[in-house]
Amino acid sequence: PEPRHLALAVLAALECGDAGAAHERSARGLVLHPDDPDVLEAALRERLAAGDPAGALGLAERRLVLRPQDPKSLRLRARARLAAGDQAAAQADLDSALAKAEAWSPFGGDVGRERAQALADLGECHLRRDRLQEATLAARRAVAACRTIPGPHRVLARTLCRQGDGESARKELAEALQIGTDPIDSVLASAEVEAQLIPDPRPQAQ
């Protein structure tokens, strides 16, 4: 099978919530095409979904060796580092990814889209470090850079929710759902936001 087809099969299994199939397909792809960037990315995403940031980081390092000029390689390593709790290293990777994204246009690639994804990841990194102002700025820049992907809207929604702006958070999630891609991630983000917006029923201390 073609590497891209194997990678898509892994992502499809993840989308369906079938962790076993995703792992099996990922392992097969790595055996057949151990140096293919798409296969490595799919395997990395499978490891992150399985809660294995160390395994994901190893795969990210391999992809970075193969595609050092591709900003996505740095973004993927940043996601693995973020999952491992190394926010400072993740932010450094994302800063480098943004610098590369400005000049990255492989095979007619969309620079705005790549830049938006790097900014959204940077917003997520700031959010996990409780830097809400920086997270909001990065997420808004991500949305402005490319309005056809849902990730930036989800990050902005979660950031706005943390600041108590539930109405604006819901609007961003509605935008993410309307875009249509990654619907499960958007639904999960909606559930997370709604859970945070539920008032605490416990009596407040006087």
Short mmCIF file of C-alpha atoms in Angstrom, two decimals:
data_model
loop_
_atom_site.label_atom_id
_atom_site.label_comp_id
_atom_site.label_asym_id
_atom_site.label_seq_id
_atom_site.Cartn_x
_atom_site.Cartn_y
_atom_site.Cartn_z
CA PRO A 1 0.00 0.00 0.00
CA GLU A 2 1.00 3.59 -0.62
CA PRO A 3 2.38 5.41 2.45
CA ARG A 4 -0.28 8.10 2.30
CA HIS A 5 -3.07 5.50 2.25
CA LEU A 6 -1.59 3.80 5.30
CA ALA A 7 -1.33 7.13 7.11
CA LEU A 8 -4.93 8.01 6.28
CA ALA A 9 -6.05 4.61 7.56
CA VAL A 10 -4.45 5.37 10.94
CA LEU A 11 -6.12 8.77 11.11
CA ALA A 12 -9.48 7.28 10.14
CA ALA A 13 -9.23 4.76 12.99
CA LEU A 14 -8.38 7.56 15.42
CA GLU A 15 -11.36 9.56 14.18
CA CYS A 16 -13.61 6.57 14.84
CA GLY A 17 -12.15 6.07 18.32
CA ASP A 18 -10.73 2.65 17.44
CA ALA A 19 -7.41 2.75 19.29
CA GLY A 20 -6.60 -0.88 18.56
CA ALA A 21 -6.98 -0.51 14.81
CA ALA A 22 -5.04 2.77 14.86
CA HIS A 23 -2.13 1.11 16.66
CA GLU A 24 -2.14 -1.91 14.35
CA ARG A 25 -2.21 0.23 11.21
CA SER A 26 0.44 2.55 12.59
CA ALA A 27 2.79 -0.34 13.36
CA ARG A 28 2.27 -1.78 9.88
CA GLY A 29 2.98 1.57 8.25
CA LEU A 30 6.23 1.97 10.18
CA VAL A 31 7.38 -1.50 9.12
CA LEU A 32 6.60 -0.90 5.44
CA HIS A 33 7.62 2.77 5.20
CA PRO A 34 9.75 3.69 8.23
CA ASP A 35 11.08 6.89 6.64
CA ASP A 36 7.92 8.33 5.16
CA PRO A 37 6.90 11.70 6.69
CA ASP A 38 3.15 11.02 6.43
CA VAL A 39 3.49 7.60 8.06
CA LEU A 40 5.62 9.07 10.84
CA GLU A 41 3.10 11.85 11.44
CA ALA A 42 0.19 9.40 11.63
CA ALA A 43 2.14 7.17 14.01
CA LEU A 44 3.00 10.18 16.14
CA ARG A 45 -0.66 11.16 16.39
CA GLU A 46 -1.53 7.60 17.34
CA ARG A 47 1.07 7.64 20.13
CA LEU A 48 -0.25 10.97 21.43
CA ALA A 49 -3.80 9.60 21.44
CA ALA A 50 -2.54 6.55 23.33
CA GLY A 51 -0.93 8.73 25.99
CA ASP A 52 2.65 7.93 24.98
CA PRO A 53 4.43 11.31 24.60
CA ALA A 54 7.88 9.67 24.73
CA GLY A 55 7.03 7.46 21.77
CA ALA A 56 5.55 10.44 19.93
CA LEU A 57 8.69 12.48 20.58
CA GLY A 58 10.89 9.77 19.09
CA LEU A 59 8.79 9.75 15.94
CA ALA A 60 8.85 13.55 15.77
CA GLU A 61 12.64 13.53 15.95
CA ARG A 62 12.78 11.05 13.07
CA ARG A 63 10.49 13.22 10.95
CA LEU A 64 12.55 16.31 11.75
CA VAL A 65 15.70 14.59 10.45
CA LEU A 66 13.87 13.73 7.21
CA ARG A 67 12.15 17.11 6.74
CA PRO A 68 14.21 19.71 8.66
CA GLN A 69 12.90 22.64 6.63
CA ASP A 70 9.25 21.69 7.03
CA PRO A 71 7.67 23.75 9.85
CA LYS A 72 5.24 20.91 10.48
CA SER A 73 8.16 18.80 11.73
CA LEU A 74 8.75 21.35 14.47
CA ARG A 75 5.03 21.66 15.22
CA LEU A 76 4.73 17.92 15.67
CA ARG A 77 7.73 17.81 17.99
CA ALA A 78 6.22 20.71 19.93
CA ARG A 79 2.98 18.74 20.39
CA ALA A 80 4.92 15.77 21.71
CA ARG A 81 6.89 17.99 24.07
CA LEU A 82 3.71 19.70 25.22
CA ALA A 83 2.13 16.32 25.94
CA ALA A 84 5.23 15.44 27.97
CA GLY A 85 4.83 18.62 30.01
CA ASP A 86 7.83 20.46 28.56
CA GLN A 87 6.04 23.70 27.69
CA ALA A 88 9.21 25.79 27.37
CA ALA A 89 10.76 23.47 24.77
CA ALA A 90 7.43 23.25 22.95
CA GLN A 91 7.22 27.03 22.75
CA ALA A 92 10.77 27.23 21.38
CA ASP A 93 9.84 24.74 18.65
CA LEU A 94 6.72 26.69 17.77
CA ASP A 95 8.62 29.98 17.57
CA SER A 96 11.00 28.30 15.12
CA ALA A 97 8.08 26.78 13.20
CA LEU A 98 6.51 30.21 12.77
CA ALA A 99 9.75 31.61 11.42
CA LYS A 100 9.98 28.75 8.90
CA ALA A 101 6.30 29.01 7.96
CA GLU A 102 6.77 32.52 6.61
CA ALA A 103 8.84 31.13 3.73
CA TRP A 104 7.43 27.61 3.48
CA SER A 105 5.47 26.72 0.37
CA PRO A 106 6.22 23.09 -0.56
CA PHE A 107 4.55 21.88 -3.72
CA GLY A 108 2.29 24.93 -3.73
CA GLY A 109 1.48 24.56 -0.04
CA ASP A 110 -0.65 27.04 1.86
CA VAL A 111 1.62 29.27 3.94
CA GLY A 112 -1.36 30.85 5.70
CA ARG A 113 -2.66 27.46 6.77
CA GLU A 114 0.70 26.32 8.10
CA ARG A 115 1.17 29.60 9.94
CA ALA A 116 -2.33 29.34 11.43
CA GLN A 117 -1.67 25.84 12.74
CA ALA A 118 1.63 26.92 14.32
CA LEU A 119 -0.06 29.91 15.95
CA ALA A 120 -2.91 27.73 17.24
CA ASP A 121 -0.40 25.34 18.79
CA LEU A 122 1.42 28.31 20.30
CA GLY A 123 -1.87 29.50 21.77
CA GLU A 124 -2.40 26.05 23.28
CA CYS A 125 1.10 26.17 24.74
CA HIS A 126 0.45 29.56 26.35
CA LEU A 127 -2.91 28.34 27.63
CA ARG A 128 -1.30 25.41 29.43
CA ARG A 129 1.13 27.82 31.03
CA ASP A 130 -1.78 30.03 32.19
CA ARG A 131 -0.62 32.89 29.99
CA LEU A 132 -4.12 33.86 28.93
CA GLN A 133 -3.27 37.17 27.26
CA GLU A 134 -0.57 35.59 25.10
CA ALA A 135 -2.84 32.61 24.36
CA THR A 136 -5.65 34.88 23.21
CA LEU A 137 -3.34 36.90 20.96
CA ALA A 138 -1.84 33.79 19.34
CA ALA A 139 -5.27 32.19 18.83
CA ARG A 140 -6.74 35.34 17.27
CA ARG A 141 -3.76 35.60 14.93
CA ALA A 142 -4.28 31.94 14.01
CA VAL A 143 -7.95 32.51 13.15
CA ALA A 144 -7.03 35.57 11.06
CA ALA A 145 -4.30 33.65 9.20
CA CYS A 146 -6.63 30.91 7.96
CA ARG A 147 -10.38 30.69 8.51
CA THR A 148 -10.86 27.31 6.84
CA ILE A 149 -9.45 25.09 9.61
CA PRO A 150 -11.20 24.51 12.96
CA GLY A 151 -8.20 24.19 15.30
CA PRO A 152 -7.60 27.92 15.84
CA HIS A 153 -11.28 28.45 16.68
CA ARG A 154 -11.15 25.66 19.27
CA VAL A 155 -8.05 27.08 20.95
CA LEU A 156 -9.56 30.57 20.98
CA ALA A 157 -12.81 29.22 22.42
CA ARG A 158 -11.05 27.46 25.28
CA THR A 159 -8.97 30.56 25.97
CA LEU A 160 -12.04 32.81 26.04
CA CYS A 161 -13.81 30.34 28.29
CA ARG A 162 -10.93 30.48 30.77
CA GLN A 163 -11.43 34.24 30.84
CA GLY A 164 -15.15 33.87 31.57
CA ASP A 165 -16.40 34.94 28.12
CA GLY A 166 -18.75 32.02 27.51
CA GLU A 167 -20.77 33.71 24.77
CA SER A 168 -17.72 34.40 22.60
CA ALA A 169 -16.34 30.92 23.32
CA ARG A 170 -19.56 29.33 22.05
CA LYS A 171 -19.43 31.44 18.88
CA GLU A 172 -15.91 30.22 18.13
CA LEU A 173 -16.96 26.60 18.67
CA ALA A 174 -19.92 27.10 16.36
CA GLU A 175 -17.47 28.32 13.71
CA ALA A 176 -15.30 25.24 14.25
CA LEU A 177 -18.28 22.90 13.87
CA GLN A 178 -19.47 24.73 10.75
CA ILE A 179 -16.09 24.22 9.07
CA GLY A 180 -16.82 20.52 9.38
CA THR A 181 -13.38 18.91 9.56
CA ASP A 182 -12.33 17.17 12.80
CA PRO A 183 -15.93 17.19 14.12
CA ILE A 184 -15.13 14.90 17.04
CA ASP A 185 -12.42 17.26 18.31
CA SER A 186 -14.83 20.18 18.02
CA VAL A 187 -17.55 18.32 19.91
CA LEU A 188 -15.09 17.39 22.66
CA ALA A 189 -13.95 21.01 22.89
CA SER A 190 -17.59 22.10 23.16
CA ALA A 191 -18.16 19.65 25.99
CA GLU A 192 -15.04 20.92 27.78
CA VAL A 193 -16.16 24.54 27.46
CA GLU A 194 -19.71 23.83 28.58
CA ALA A 195 -18.42 21.93 31.61
CA GLN A 196 -16.31 24.92 32.62
CA LEU A 197 -19.25 27.30 32.18
CA ILE A 198 -21.54 25.35 34.54
CA PRO A 199 -21.87 27.35 37.76
CA ASP A 200 -20.39 25.74 40.87
CA PRO A 201 -23.40 24.61 42.98
CA ARG A 202 -21.41 24.76 46.20
CA PRO A 203 -22.13 27.77 48.43
CA GLN A 204 -19.47 30.45 48.26
CA ALA A 205 -17.52 31.22 51.41
CA GLN A 206 -18.42 34.51 52.99
#
